[in-house]
PDB file of C-alpha atoms in Angstrom:
ATOM      1  CA  MET A  17     -40.570-121.975 214.684  1.00 37.00           C
ATOM      2  CA  LYS A  18     -37.376-121.915 216.481  1.00 38.00           C
ATOM      3  CA  GLN A  19     -35.590-125.049 214.481  1.00 41.00           C
ATOM      4  CA  LEU A  20     -33.717-127.478 217.289  1.00 44.00           C
ATOM      5  CA  PRO A  21     -31.180-129.840 215.901  1.00 44.00           C
ATOM      6  CA  LEU A  22     -32.506-133.680 217.089  1.00 45.00           C
ATOM      7  CA  PHE A  23     -30.739-136.002 217.320  1.00 44.00           C
ATOM      8  CA  LEU A  24     -31.955-139.809 217.978  1.00 46.00           C
ATOM      9  CA  PHE A  25     -30.595-142.188 219.916  1.00 45.00           C
ATOM     10  CA  ILE A  26     -31.893-146.076 219.692  1.00 42.00           C
ATOM     11  CA  ILE A  27     -31.110-148.323 221.953  1.00 42.00           C
ATOM     12  CA  LEU A  28     -31.999-151.535 224.269  1.00 43.00           C
ATOM     13  CA  PHE A  29     -33.273-150.347 228.019  1.00 46.00           C
ATOM     14  CA  THR A  30     -30.958-152.293 229.116  1.00 44.00           C
ATOM     15  CA  ASN A  31     -28.394-150.024 228.053  1.00 51.00           C
ATOM     16  CA  ALA A  32     -30.000-146.947 229.539  1.00 54.00           C
ATOM     17  CA  PHE A  33     -28.357-145.109 232.395  1.00 56.00           C
ATOM     18  CA  SER A  34     -30.371-143.783 235.687  1.00 58.00           C
ATOM     19  CA  GLN A  35     -29.405-139.730 234.446  1.00 81.00           C
ATOM     20  CA  ASP A  36     -30.825-140.487 230.275  1.00 91.00           C
ATOM     21  CA  ILE A  37     -34.270-140.615 229.517  1.00 94.00           C
ATOM     22  CA  ILE A  38     -36.611-142.952 227.716  1.00 96.00           C
ATOM     23  CA  VAL A  39     -39.177-142.680 224.773  1.00 96.00           C
ATOM     24  CA  ASP A  40     -41.462-145.063 223.809  1.00 95.00           C
ATOM     25  CA  ASN A  41     -44.455-145.035 222.316  1.00 93.00           C
ATOM     26  CA  SER A  42     -45.184-148.787 222.785  1.00 92.00           C
ATOM     27  CA  LYS A  43     -45.721-148.060 226.109  1.00 93.00           C
ATOM     28  CA  THR A  44     -49.949-148.974 227.351  1.00 93.00           C
ATOM     29  CA  TYR A  45     -51.072-146.080 229.056  1.00 94.00           C
ATOM     30  CA  SER A  46     -54.831-144.903 230.061  1.00 94.00           C
ATOM     31  CA  SER A  47     -55.237-141.284 229.964  1.00 89.00           C
ATOM     32  CA  SER A  48     -57.289-139.793 233.551  1.00 87.00           C
ATOM     33  CA  ASN A  49     -58.067-135.827 232.053  1.00 91.00           C
ATOM     34  CA  GLN A  50     -57.746-133.363 229.093  1.00 95.00           C
ATOM     35  CA  TYR A  51     -55.680-129.888 229.057  1.00 96.00           C
ATOM     36  CA  ALA A  52     -55.074-127.270 226.199  1.00 96.00           C
ATOM     37  CA  LYS A  53     -51.435-126.882 225.558  1.00 92.00           C
ATOM     38  CA  PHE A  54     -49.685-123.894 223.946  1.00 89.00           C
ATOM     39  CA  ASP A  55     -46.439-122.495 222.210  1.00 80.00           C
ATOM     40  CA  ARG A  56     -45.911-119.514 220.830  1.00 63.00           C
ATOM     41  CA  TYR A  57     -43.467-120.774 218.159  1.00 56.00           C
ATOM     42  CA  THR A  58     -44.941-117.974 215.383  1.00 49.00           C
ATOM     43  CA  LYS A  59     -44.178-114.680 217.430  1.00 48.00           C
ATOM     44  CA  HIS A  60     -40.212-115.497 215.906  1.00 43.00           C
ATOM     45  CA  GLY A  61     -39.460-112.604 213.244  1.00 38.00           C
ATOM     46  CA  GLY A  62     -38.489-109.939 216.476  1.00 41.00           C
ATOM     47  CA  HIS A  63     -40.681-108.168 219.091  1.00 46.00           C
ATOM     48  CA  GLY A  64     -43.047-106.082 216.525  1.00 51.00           C
ATOM     49  CA  ASN A  65     -44.577-109.630 215.334  1.00 49.00           C
ATOM     50  CA  TYR A  66     -48.019-109.390 216.835  1.00 51.00           C
ATOM     51  CA  ASP A  67     -49.578-111.250 213.507  1.00 55.00           C
ATOM     52  CA  ILE A  68     -51.767-112.837 214.847  1.00 54.00           C
ATOM     53  CA  GLN A  69     -52.432-116.053 212.287  1.00 54.00           C
ATOM     54  CA  SER A  70     -50.988-119.133 213.324  1.00 53.00           C
ATOM     55  CA  ARG A  71     -50.809-118.819 216.776  1.00 74.00           C
ATOM     56  CA  ASP A  72     -52.026-121.379 218.922  1.00 86.00           C
ATOM     57  CA  ARG A  73     -55.546-120.175 220.948  1.00 91.00           C
ATOM     58  CA  ILE A  74     -58.765-121.301 221.660  1.00 96.00           C
ATOM     59  CA  THR A  75     -61.199-118.344 220.199  1.00 96.00           C
ATOM     60  CA  LEU A  76     -64.237-118.022 221.851  1.00 98.00           C
ATOM     61  CA  PRO A  77     -67.637-117.464 220.219  1.00 97.00           C
ATOM     62  CA  SER A  78     -68.453-114.164 218.610  1.00 95.00           C
ATOM     63  CA  ASN A  79     -71.377-113.812 220.388  1.00 96.00           C
ATOM     64  CA  PHE A  80     -70.001-114.582 223.767  1.00 98.00           C
ATOM     65  CA  PRO A  81     -71.108-112.966 226.896  1.00 97.00           C
ATOM     66  CA  ILE A  82     -69.915-109.357 227.718  1.00 97.00           C
ATOM     67  CA  LEU A  83     -69.104-109.379 231.475  1.00 98.00           C
ATOM     68  CA  GLY A  84     -70.729-106.361 233.701  1.00 97.00           C
ATOM     69  CA  ALA A  85     -69.533-104.898 237.101  1.00 96.00           C
ATOM     70  CA  THR A  86     -69.870-108.373 238.739  1.00 98.00           C
ATOM     71  CA  PHE A  87     -67.725-111.420 237.468  1.00 99.00           C
ATOM     72  CA  THR A  88     -64.777-114.644 238.010  1.00 99.00           C
ATOM     73  CA  LEU A  89     -62.581-115.562 235.979  1.00 99.00           C
ATOM     74  CA  GLU A  90     -60.444-118.528 236.641  1.00 99.00           C
ATOM     75  CA  ALA A  91     -58.190-121.514 235.141  1.00 99.00           C
ATOM     76  CA  MET A  92     -55.561-123.634 235.836  1.00 98.00           C
ATOM     77  CA  THR A  93     -52.577-122.554 234.549  1.00 97.00           C
ATOM     78  CA  PHE A  94     -49.322-123.956 233.920  1.00 94.00           C
ATOM     79  CA  THR A  95     -46.493-121.803 232.162  1.00 88.00           C
ATOM     80  CA  ALA A  96     -42.686-122.737 232.228  1.00 73.00           C
ATOM     81  CA  ASP A  97     -41.877-119.067 231.436  1.00 64.00           C
ATOM     82  CA  THR A  98     -39.676-116.990 233.994  1.00 60.00           C
ATOM     83  CA  SER A  99     -37.391-114.095 232.346  1.00 58.00           C
ATOM     84  CA  THR A 100     -39.435-114.469 229.052  1.00 61.00           C
ATOM     85  CA  GLY A 101     -43.172-114.495 227.946  1.00 60.00           C
ATOM     86  CA  LEU A 102     -44.467-110.867 228.096  1.00 69.00           C
ATOM     87  CA  HIS A 103     -48.470-110.386 227.992  1.00 81.00           C
ATOM     88  CA  GLN A 104     -49.530-114.255 227.939  1.00 87.00           C
ATOM     89  CA  LYS A 105     -53.096-114.147 227.870  1.00 91.00           C
ATOM     90  CA  VAL A 106     -55.022-116.617 230.003  1.00 96.00           C
ATOM     91  CA  ILE A 107     -58.475-115.186 229.175  1.00 97.00           C
ATOM     92  CA  GLY A 108     -59.570-112.128 227.948  1.00 95.00           C
ATOM     93  CA  THR A 109     -59.100-110.001 224.281  1.00 91.00           C
ATOM     94  CA  GLU A 110     -56.177-110.419 222.308  1.00 77.00           C
ATOM     95  CA  ASN A 111     -54.404-106.797 222.417  1.00 67.00           C
ATOM     96  CA  TRP A 112     -50.005-106.365 222.589  1.00 58.00           C
ATOM     97  CA  LYS A 113     -47.144-104.055 223.036  1.00 57.00           C
ATOM     98  CA  GLY A 114     -49.189-103.283 226.234  1.00 64.00           C
ATOM     99  CA  ASN A 115     -51.788-100.976 224.793  1.00 74.00           C
ATOM    100  CA  TYR A 116     -55.144-102.074 227.653  1.00 81.00           C
ATOM    101  CA  SER A 117     -57.068 -99.048 226.905  1.00 84.00           C
ATOM    102  CA  SER A 118     -59.841-101.144 224.882  1.00 88.00           C
ATOM    103  CA  THR A 119     -60.182-104.919 227.401  1.00 92.00           C
ATOM    104  CA  SER A 120     -62.447-107.437 228.519  1.00 96.00           C
ATOM    105  CA  PRO A 121     -61.845-108.464 231.737  1.00 97.00           C
ATOM    106  CA  ASN A 122     -58.840-110.657 231.832  1.00 97.00           C
ATOM    107  CA  ILE A 123     -56.111-112.664 233.350  1.00 97.00           C
ATOM    108  CA  THR A 124     -52.881-112.093 231.289  1.00 93.00           C
ATOM    109  CA  PHE A 125     -48.960-113.400 232.499  1.00 92.00           C
ATOM    110  CA  LEU A 126     -46.126-111.832 232.754  1.00 86.00           C
ATOM    111  CA  ASN A 127     -42.664-112.430 232.819  1.00 80.00           C
ATOM    112  CA  LYS A 128     -40.817-113.531 236.147  1.00 76.00           C
ATOM    113  CA  ASN A 129     -43.826-114.783 237.421  1.00 86.00           C
ATOM    114  CA  GLU A 130     -45.978-111.956 237.330  1.00 91.00           C
ATOM    115  CA  ILE A 131     -50.178-111.888 236.445  1.00 95.00           C
ATOM    116  CA  PHE A 132     -51.321-108.733 235.055  1.00 94.00           C
ATOM    117  CA  TYR A 133     -54.982-108.633 235.984  1.00 97.00           C
ATOM    118  CA  GLY A 134     -58.023-106.041 235.374  1.00 96.00           C
ATOM    119  CA  PHE A 135     -60.231-104.811 232.736  1.00 96.00           C
ATOM    120  CA  SER A 136     -61.113-101.378 230.542  1.00 95.00           C
ATOM    121  CA  SER A 137     -63.422 -98.790 231.395  1.00 96.00           C
ATOM    122  CA  ASN A 138     -64.960 -95.481 229.511  1.00 94.00           C
ATOM    123  CA  GLY A 139     -61.370 -96.010 227.295  1.00 89.00           C
ATOM    124  CA  GLY A 140     -59.291 -96.448 229.901  1.00 90.00           C
ATOM    125  CA  ASP A 141     -57.405 -98.986 231.660  1.00 91.00           C
ATOM    126  CA  VAL A 142     -57.845-100.775 235.026  1.00 94.00           C
ATOM    127  CA  MET A 143     -55.253-103.256 235.412  1.00 94.00           C
ATOM    128  CA  ARG A 144     -53.018-104.536 238.485  1.00 95.00           C
ATOM    129  CA  GLN A 145     -49.855-105.623 238.172  1.00 94.00           C
ATOM    130  CA  ILE A 146     -48.862-108.208 241.030  1.00 94.00           C
ATOM    131  CA  ARG A 147     -45.504-109.810 241.240  1.00 92.00           C
ATOM    132  CA  ASN A 148     -43.892-113.757 242.716  1.00 90.00           C
ATOM    133  CA  VAL A 149     -47.159-115.380 243.242  1.00 93.00           C
ATOM    134  CA  ARG A 150     -46.269-118.288 241.220  1.00 92.00           C
ATOM    135  CA  LYS A 151     -43.430-120.661 240.092  1.00 90.00           C
ATOM    136  CA  PRO A 152     -41.968-122.093 236.577  1.00 85.00           C
ATOM    137  CA  ASN A 153     -43.076-125.656 235.987  1.00 85.00           C
ATOM    138  CA  THR A 154     -46.330-125.764 238.384  1.00 91.00           C
ATOM    139  CA  TRP A 155     -49.704-125.833 238.063  1.00 95.00           C
ATOM    140  CA  HIS A 156     -51.694-123.410 239.407  1.00 97.00           C
ATOM    141  CA  HIS A 157     -54.784-122.313 239.946  1.00 98.00           C
ATOM    142  CA  VAL A 158     -55.700-118.689 239.374  1.00 99.00           C
ATOM    143  CA  ALA A 159     -58.864-116.547 240.106  1.00 99.00           C
ATOM    144  CA  PHE A 160     -59.489-113.196 239.395  1.00 99.00           C
ATOM    145  CA  THR A 161     -62.814-111.913 241.204  1.00 99.00           C
ATOM    146  CA  TYR A 162     -65.242-107.799 240.729  1.00 98.00           C
ATOM    147  CA  ASP A 163     -67.240-107.099 242.878  1.00 98.00           C
ATOM    148  CA  GLY A 164     -68.019-103.292 241.456  1.00 97.00           C
ATOM    149  CA  ASP A 165     -65.503-101.569 244.203  1.00 97.00           C
ATOM    150  CA  LYS A 166     -62.217-104.660 244.317  1.00 97.00           C
ATOM    151  CA  GLY A 167     -61.146-106.726 242.187  1.00 98.00           C
ATOM    152  CA  ARG A 168     -59.536-110.013 243.942  1.00 98.00           C
ATOM    153  CA  LEU A 169     -56.240-112.451 242.748  1.00 98.00           C
ATOM    154  CA  TYR A 170     -56.683-116.266 243.967  1.00 99.00           C
ATOM    155  CA  VAL A 171     -53.673-118.489 243.368  1.00 98.00           C
ATOM    156  CA  ASP A 172     -54.208-121.408 244.440  1.00 98.00           C
ATOM    157  CA  GLY A 173     -57.821-121.264 245.802  1.00 98.00           C
ATOM    158  CA  VAL A 174     -55.744-117.954 248.531  1.00 98.00           C
ATOM    159  CA  GLN A 175     -56.353-114.941 247.934  1.00 98.00           C
ATOM    160  CA  VAL A 176     -52.218-112.930 247.228  1.00 97.00           C
ATOM    161  CA  ASP A 177     -53.645-109.558 246.568  1.00 97.00           C
ATOM    162  CA  SER A 178     -56.282-106.943 246.201  1.00 97.00           C
ATOM    163  CA  THR A 179     -56.723-103.847 244.781  1.00 94.00           C
ATOM    164  CA  THR A 180     -55.731-100.672 247.121  1.00 89.00           C
ATOM    165  CA  ASN A 181     -57.402 -97.434 244.581  1.00 90.00           C
ATOM    166  CA  PRO A 182     -60.707 -96.777 245.216  1.00 90.00           C
ATOM    167  CA  THR A 183     -60.392 -94.041 242.739  1.00 91.00           C
ATOM    168  CA  LYS A 184     -59.166 -96.509 240.126  1.00 93.00           C
ATOM    169  CA  TRP A 185     -61.576 -99.153 240.911  1.00 96.00           C
ATOM    170  CA  SER A 186     -64.421 -98.506 242.874  1.00 96.00           C
ATOM    171  CA  GLY A 187     -68.017 -97.600 240.295  1.00 96.00           C
ATOM    172  CA  LYS A 188     -66.151 -99.275 237.592  1.00 96.00           C
ATOM    173  CA  VAL A 189     -67.331-101.348 234.977  1.00 97.00           C
ATOM    174  CA  PRO A 190     -65.957-102.476 231.846  1.00 97.00           C
ATOM    175  CA  ASP A 191     -65.760-102.017 228.912  1.00 96.00           C
ATOM    176  CA  ALA A 192     -68.477-103.625 226.345  1.00 96.00           C
ATOM    177  CA  VAL A 193     -65.986-105.739 225.159  1.00 94.00           C
ATOM    178  CA  SER A 194     -66.420-108.997 224.534  1.00 95.00           C
ATOM    179  CA  LEU A 195     -64.145-112.061 226.288  1.00 97.00           C
ATOM    180  CA  SER A 196     -62.466-114.002 222.681  1.00 95.00           C
ATOM    181  CA  PHE A 197     -59.536-115.768 222.978  1.00 95.00           C
ATOM    182  CA  ILE A 198     -58.119-118.532 225.698  1.00 97.00           C
ATOM    183  CA  GLY A 199     -54.244-119.034 225.800  1.00 93.00           C
ATOM    184  CA  ALA A 200     -53.040-116.671 222.827  1.00 88.00           C
ATOM    185  CA  ARG A 201     -49.494-115.785 222.900  1.00 84.00           C
ATOM    186  CA  PHE A 202     -49.430-118.380 226.079  1.00 88.00           C
ATOM    187  CA  ARG A 203     -46.496-120.536 225.853  1.00 85.00           C
ATOM    188  CA  GLY A 204     -47.763-123.899 228.660  1.00 89.00           C
ATOM    189  CA  LYS A 205     -50.892-125.281 229.550  1.00 94.00           C
ATOM    190  CA  LEU A 206     -54.277-124.693 230.556  1.00 98.00           C
ATOM    191  CA  ASP A 207     -57.385-126.765 232.603  1.00 98.00           C
ATOM    192  CA  GLU A 208     -60.639-125.882 233.860  1.00 98.00           C
ATOM    193  CA  VAL A 209     -61.792-122.763 232.065  1.00 99.00           C
ATOM    194  CA  ARG A 210     -64.334-120.976 233.585  1.00 99.00           C
ATOM    195  CA  VAL A 211     -66.031-117.400 233.779  1.00 99.00           C
ATOM    196  CA  TRP A 212     -68.624-116.129 235.911  1.00 99.00           C
ATOM    197  CA  ASP A 213     -70.975-113.431 235.756  1.00 98.00           C
ATOM    198  CA  VAL A 214     -71.034-113.395 239.641  1.00 99.00           C
ATOM    199  CA  VAL A 215     -68.357-113.193 242.282  1.00 99.00           C
ATOM    200  CA  ARG A 216     -67.081-116.325 243.829  1.00 98.00           C
ATOM    201  CA  THR A 217     -65.866-116.644 247.447  1.00 98.00           C
ATOM    202  CA  GLU A 218     -62.985-117.988 248.364  1.00 98.00           C
ATOM    203  CA  ALA A 219     -64.090-120.983 250.142  1.00 98.00           C
ATOM    204  CA  GLU A 220     -65.789-122.160 246.666  1.00 98.00           C
ATOM    205  CA  ILE A 221     -63.256-121.000 244.150  1.00 98.00           C
ATOM    206  CA  LYS A 222     -60.930-123.377 246.421  1.00 98.00           C
ATOM    207  CA  ALA A 223     -63.446-126.349 246.836  1.00 97.00           C
ATOM    208  CA  ASN A 224     -63.842-126.517 242.930  1.00 98.00           C
ATOM    209  CA  MET A 225     -60.271-125.506 241.450  1.00 97.00           C
ATOM    210  CA  ASP A 226     -59.633-129.470 240.058  1.00 96.00           C
ATOM    211  CA  SER A 227     -63.360-129.313 238.627  1.00 96.00           C
ATOM    212  CA  LEU A 228     -66.649-127.857 238.854  1.00 96.00           C
ATOM    213  CA  GLN A 229     -68.869-130.465 240.848  1.00 90.00           C
ATOM    214  CA  ASP A 230     -71.973-128.476 239.599  1.00 96.00           C
ATOM    215  CA  VAL A 231     -72.986-127.308 236.358  1.00 96.00           C
ATOM    216  CA  ASN A 232     -76.065-125.433 236.635  1.00 96.00           C
ATOM    217  CA  SER A 233     -74.144-123.209 239.199  1.00 97.00           C
ATOM    218  CA  ASP A 234     -75.987-120.048 239.927  1.00 97.00           C
ATOM    219  CA  GLY A 235     -74.119-117.572 237.257  1.00 98.00           C
ATOM    220  CA  LEU A 236     -72.016-119.952 235.500  1.00 99.00           C
ATOM    221  CA  VAL A 237     -71.221-118.343 231.971  1.00 99.00           C
ATOM    222  CA  ALA A 238     -69.185-120.545 230.642  1.00 99.00           C
ATOM    223  CA  TYR A 239     -67.161-123.640 231.485  1.00 99.00           C
ATOM    224  CA  TYR A 240     -64.272-125.702 229.503  1.00 99.00           C
ATOM    225  CA  SER A 241     -62.939-128.200 230.686  1.00 98.00           C
ATOM    226  CA  MET A 242     -60.226-129.075 227.270  1.00 97.00           C
ATOM    227  CA  ASP A 243     -62.845-131.648 226.127  1.00 96.00           C
ATOM    228  CA  THR A 244     -63.880-131.765 222.846  1.00 95.00           C
ATOM    229  CA  ASP A 245     -67.197-133.066 219.815  1.00 95.00           C
ATOM    230  CA  GLU A 246     -67.192-135.018 217.112  1.00 94.00           C
ATOM    231  CA  ASN A 247     -65.565-131.451 215.378  1.00 94.00           C
ATOM    232  CA  PHE A 248     -63.115-131.538 217.711  1.00 94.00           C
ATOM    233  CA  ASN A 249     -64.549-128.542 219.667  1.00 97.00           C
ATOM    234  CA  ILE A 250     -63.784-127.609 222.659  1.00 98.00           C
ATOM    235  CA  VAL A 251     -67.267-128.410 224.555  1.00 98.00           C
ATOM    236  CA  ASP A 252     -68.658-125.628 227.116  1.00 98.00           C
ATOM    237  CA  ARG A 253     -70.051-128.174 229.902  1.00 98.00           C
ATOM    238  CA  SER A 254     -72.535-125.005 231.254  1.00 98.00           C
ATOM    239  CA  PRO A 255     -76.240-125.000 229.860  1.00 98.00           C
ATOM    240  CA  ASN A 256     -75.131-122.392 227.786  1.00 98.00           C
ATOM    241  CA  LYS A 257     -73.277-123.982 225.048  1.00 97.00           C
ATOM    242  CA  HIS A 258     -70.946-121.488 224.386  1.00 98.00           C
ATOM    243  CA  HIS A 259     -68.550-123.840 222.634  1.00 98.00           C
ATOM    244  CA  ALA A 260     -65.042-122.580 221.088  1.00 98.00           C
ATOM    245  CA  THR A 261     -61.889-123.485 218.291  1.00 97.00           C
ATOM    246  CA  ILE A 262     -59.046-124.553 218.659  1.00 96.00           C
ATOM    247  CA  ASP A 263     -56.591-122.788 216.553  1.00 91.00           C
ATOM    248  CA  HIS A 264     -53.253-124.749 216.262  1.00 85.00           C
ATOM    249  CA  ALA A 265     -53.149-125.486 220.261  1.00 90.00           C
ATOM    250  CA  GLU A 266     -53.023-129.262 220.912  1.00 89.00           C
ATOM    251  CA  ILE A 267     -55.326-131.355 223.189  1.00 92.00           C
ATOM    252  CA  MET A 268     -53.193-133.504 225.859  1.00 90.00           C
ATOM    253  CA  GLN A 269     -54.137-136.260 227.935  1.00 90.00           C
ATOM    254  CA  ASP A 270     -53.195-136.620 231.497  1.00 90.00           C
ATOM    255  CA  LEU A 271     -51.960-140.565 231.389  1.00 92.00           C
ATOM    256  CA  TYR A 272     -50.780-142.561 234.286  1.00 92.00           C
ATOM    257  CA  SER A 273     -50.416-146.824 234.503  1.00 93.00           C
ATOM    258  CA  ASP A 274     -50.813-149.088 236.592  1.00 91.00           C
ATOM    259  CA  ASN A 275     -46.993-148.324 237.924  1.00 92.00           C
ATOM    260  CA  CYS A 276     -46.976-144.592 236.631  1.00 94.00           C
ATOM    261  CA  GLN A 277     -48.276-141.877 238.574  1.00 93.00           C
ATOM    262  CA  GLU A 278     -47.633-140.045 235.038  1.00 93.00           C
ATOM    263  CA  PRO A 279     -44.939-140.732 232.235  1.00 95.00           C
ATOM    264  CA  ASN A 280     -41.337-139.621 233.593  1.00 94.00           C
ATOM    265  CA  GLY A 281     -38.809-140.621 231.255  1.00 94.00           C
ATOM    266  CA  THR A 282     -37.779-143.661 233.224  1.00 94.00           C
ATOM    267  CA  VAL A 283     -37.532-147.166 232.064  1.00 92.00           C
ATOM    268  CA  ASP A 284     -40.596-147.908 234.045  1.00 93.00           C
ATOM    269  CA  CYS A 285     -42.308-144.922 232.837  1.00 96.00           C
ATOM    270  CA  PRO A 286     -40.609-143.827 229.130  1.00 96.00           C
ATOM    271  CA  TYR A 287     -42.073-140.792 228.405  1.00 95.00           C
ATOM    272  CA  PRO A 288     -44.937-141.721 224.912  1.00 93.00           C
ATOM    273  CA  ASP A 289     -43.110-139.069 222.824  1.00 91.00           C
ATOM    274  CA  ILE A 290     -40.624-136.925 221.918  1.00 90.00           C
ATOM    275  CA  LEU A 291     -41.689-133.901 222.500  1.00 85.00           C
ATOM    276  CA  SER A 292     -42.447-135.036 225.977  1.00 88.00           C
ATOM    277  CA  ALA A 293     -38.380-135.925 226.618  1.00 91.00           C
ATOM    278  CA  LEU A 294     -37.579-132.828 224.967  1.00 87.00           C
ATOM    279  CA  GLU A 295     -39.065-130.305 227.498  1.00 82.00           C
ATOM    280  CA  ALA A 296     -38.267-132.372 230.705  1.00 85.00           C
ATOM    281  CA  ALA A 297     -34.108-132.842 229.213  1.00 85.00           C
ATOM    282  CA  GLU A 298     -31.800-130.923 231.244  1.00 81.00           C
ATOM    283  CA  GLY A 299     -28.132-130.149 231.073  1.00 78.00           C
ATOM    284  CA  GLY A 300     -26.146-133.144 230.642  1.00 82.00           C
ATOM    285  CA  GLN A 301     -29.014-135.528 229.763  1.00 88.00           C
ATOM    286  CA  THR A 302     -30.059-137.853 226.906  1.00 92.00           C
ATOM    287  CA  ILE A 303     -32.871-138.495 225.438  1.00 93.00           C
ATOM    288  CA  LEU A 304     -33.012-142.725 224.478  1.00 94.00           C
ATOM    289  CA  ILE A 305     -36.025-143.748 222.038  1.00 93.00           C
ATOM    290  CA  LYS A 306     -36.923-147.038 221.787  1.00 92.00           C
ATOM    291  CA  GLU A 307     -37.273-148.629 218.193  1.00 89.00           C
ATOM    292  CA  GLY A 308     -40.140-148.170 216.615  1.00 89.00           C
ATOM    293  CA  ARG A 309     -42.289-145.886 214.320  1.00 90.00           C
ATOM    294  CA  TYR A 310     -42.192-141.904 215.959  1.00 89.00           C
ATOM    295  CA  SER A 311     -44.823-139.359 213.507  1.00 85.00           C
ATOM    296  CA  ASP A 312     -44.237-136.791 216.222  1.00 81.00           C
ATOM    297  CA  LEU A 313     -44.649-133.156 215.399  1.00 76.00           C
ATOM    298  CA  VAL A 314     -42.273-131.579 217.043  1.00 74.00           C
ATOM    299  CA  PHE A 315     -43.569-127.158 217.383  1.00 67.00           C
ATOM    300  CA  ALA A 316     -41.758-125.797 220.196  1.00 64.00           C
ATOM    301  CA  GLU A 317     -39.251-122.800 221.456  1.00 64.00           C
ATOM    302  CA  TYR A 318     -37.314-122.224 224.938  1.00 61.00           C
ATOM    303  CA  ILE A 319     -36.714-125.782 225.050  1.00 63.00           C
ATOM    304  CA  ASN A 320     -34.611-125.920 227.976  1.00 58.00           C
ATOM    305  CA  HIS A 321     -34.544-122.477 228.316  1.00 58.00           C
ATOM    306  CA  SER A 322     -32.327-120.378 230.982  1.00 56.00           C
ATOM    307  CA  PRO A 323     -33.822-117.680 232.838  1.00 52.00           C
TER     308      PRO A 323
END
């Protein structure tokens, strides 16, 4: 875990300057949505440290269905990575060091705002890399479809890429490798993760980015809106009930109040926890924490990272 020097300034709000970021856990917020937050803090120790233990992720059940020659993967995604963050798995199997010779259909984020998508077939990778289709610190909906002929990538409901090599893609069937993880080695937030065994159209993808209204939709294999059950497992809202297990990832909430669309560190809309303030702070800003009891456990890396 990255060790961060933490300096806490306890003051009254009347002394705060406009550029300061304020934390106050006595502020009452309501929640509108849940999402999963991932941090790659166990990666420290060098590029060769690929041990999967204690890494944030959501583990899919071992009997998760194997996808065939038609499918759709989609998710709401948020990451701050720009110059760092190779092989961040939105959804797929956990295989690193650039080896995709035995992988399920997957969506993977690379550095410099790139997206890597595809699968393996007959032990060879059928993958495609597209650059500059996402922005840091921004929620994006990302979807990957395959119809047995072409792969297509959609960002925010708009097609941004399709495969152009029929020899490599057309007629290929993914290897019998089951999807196993959501968010493995990911640094950011994920929500609205869905797996289909049919090809969703651009119109269907765009109309259902924020939420899926019909959980009985044709071809829906699994739907994770990051709601949890009494055992703190991630609930699959599809009829198939492929509930998933949380491994170290955090389930967070979108917060709001009558006068705040969301916490933003101001006097009226303070952050309720220290980590949110640390992640939002920029050079020259001071984090001011209102007096009170804070039991925050902070896991973070690349705080205030400059790309």
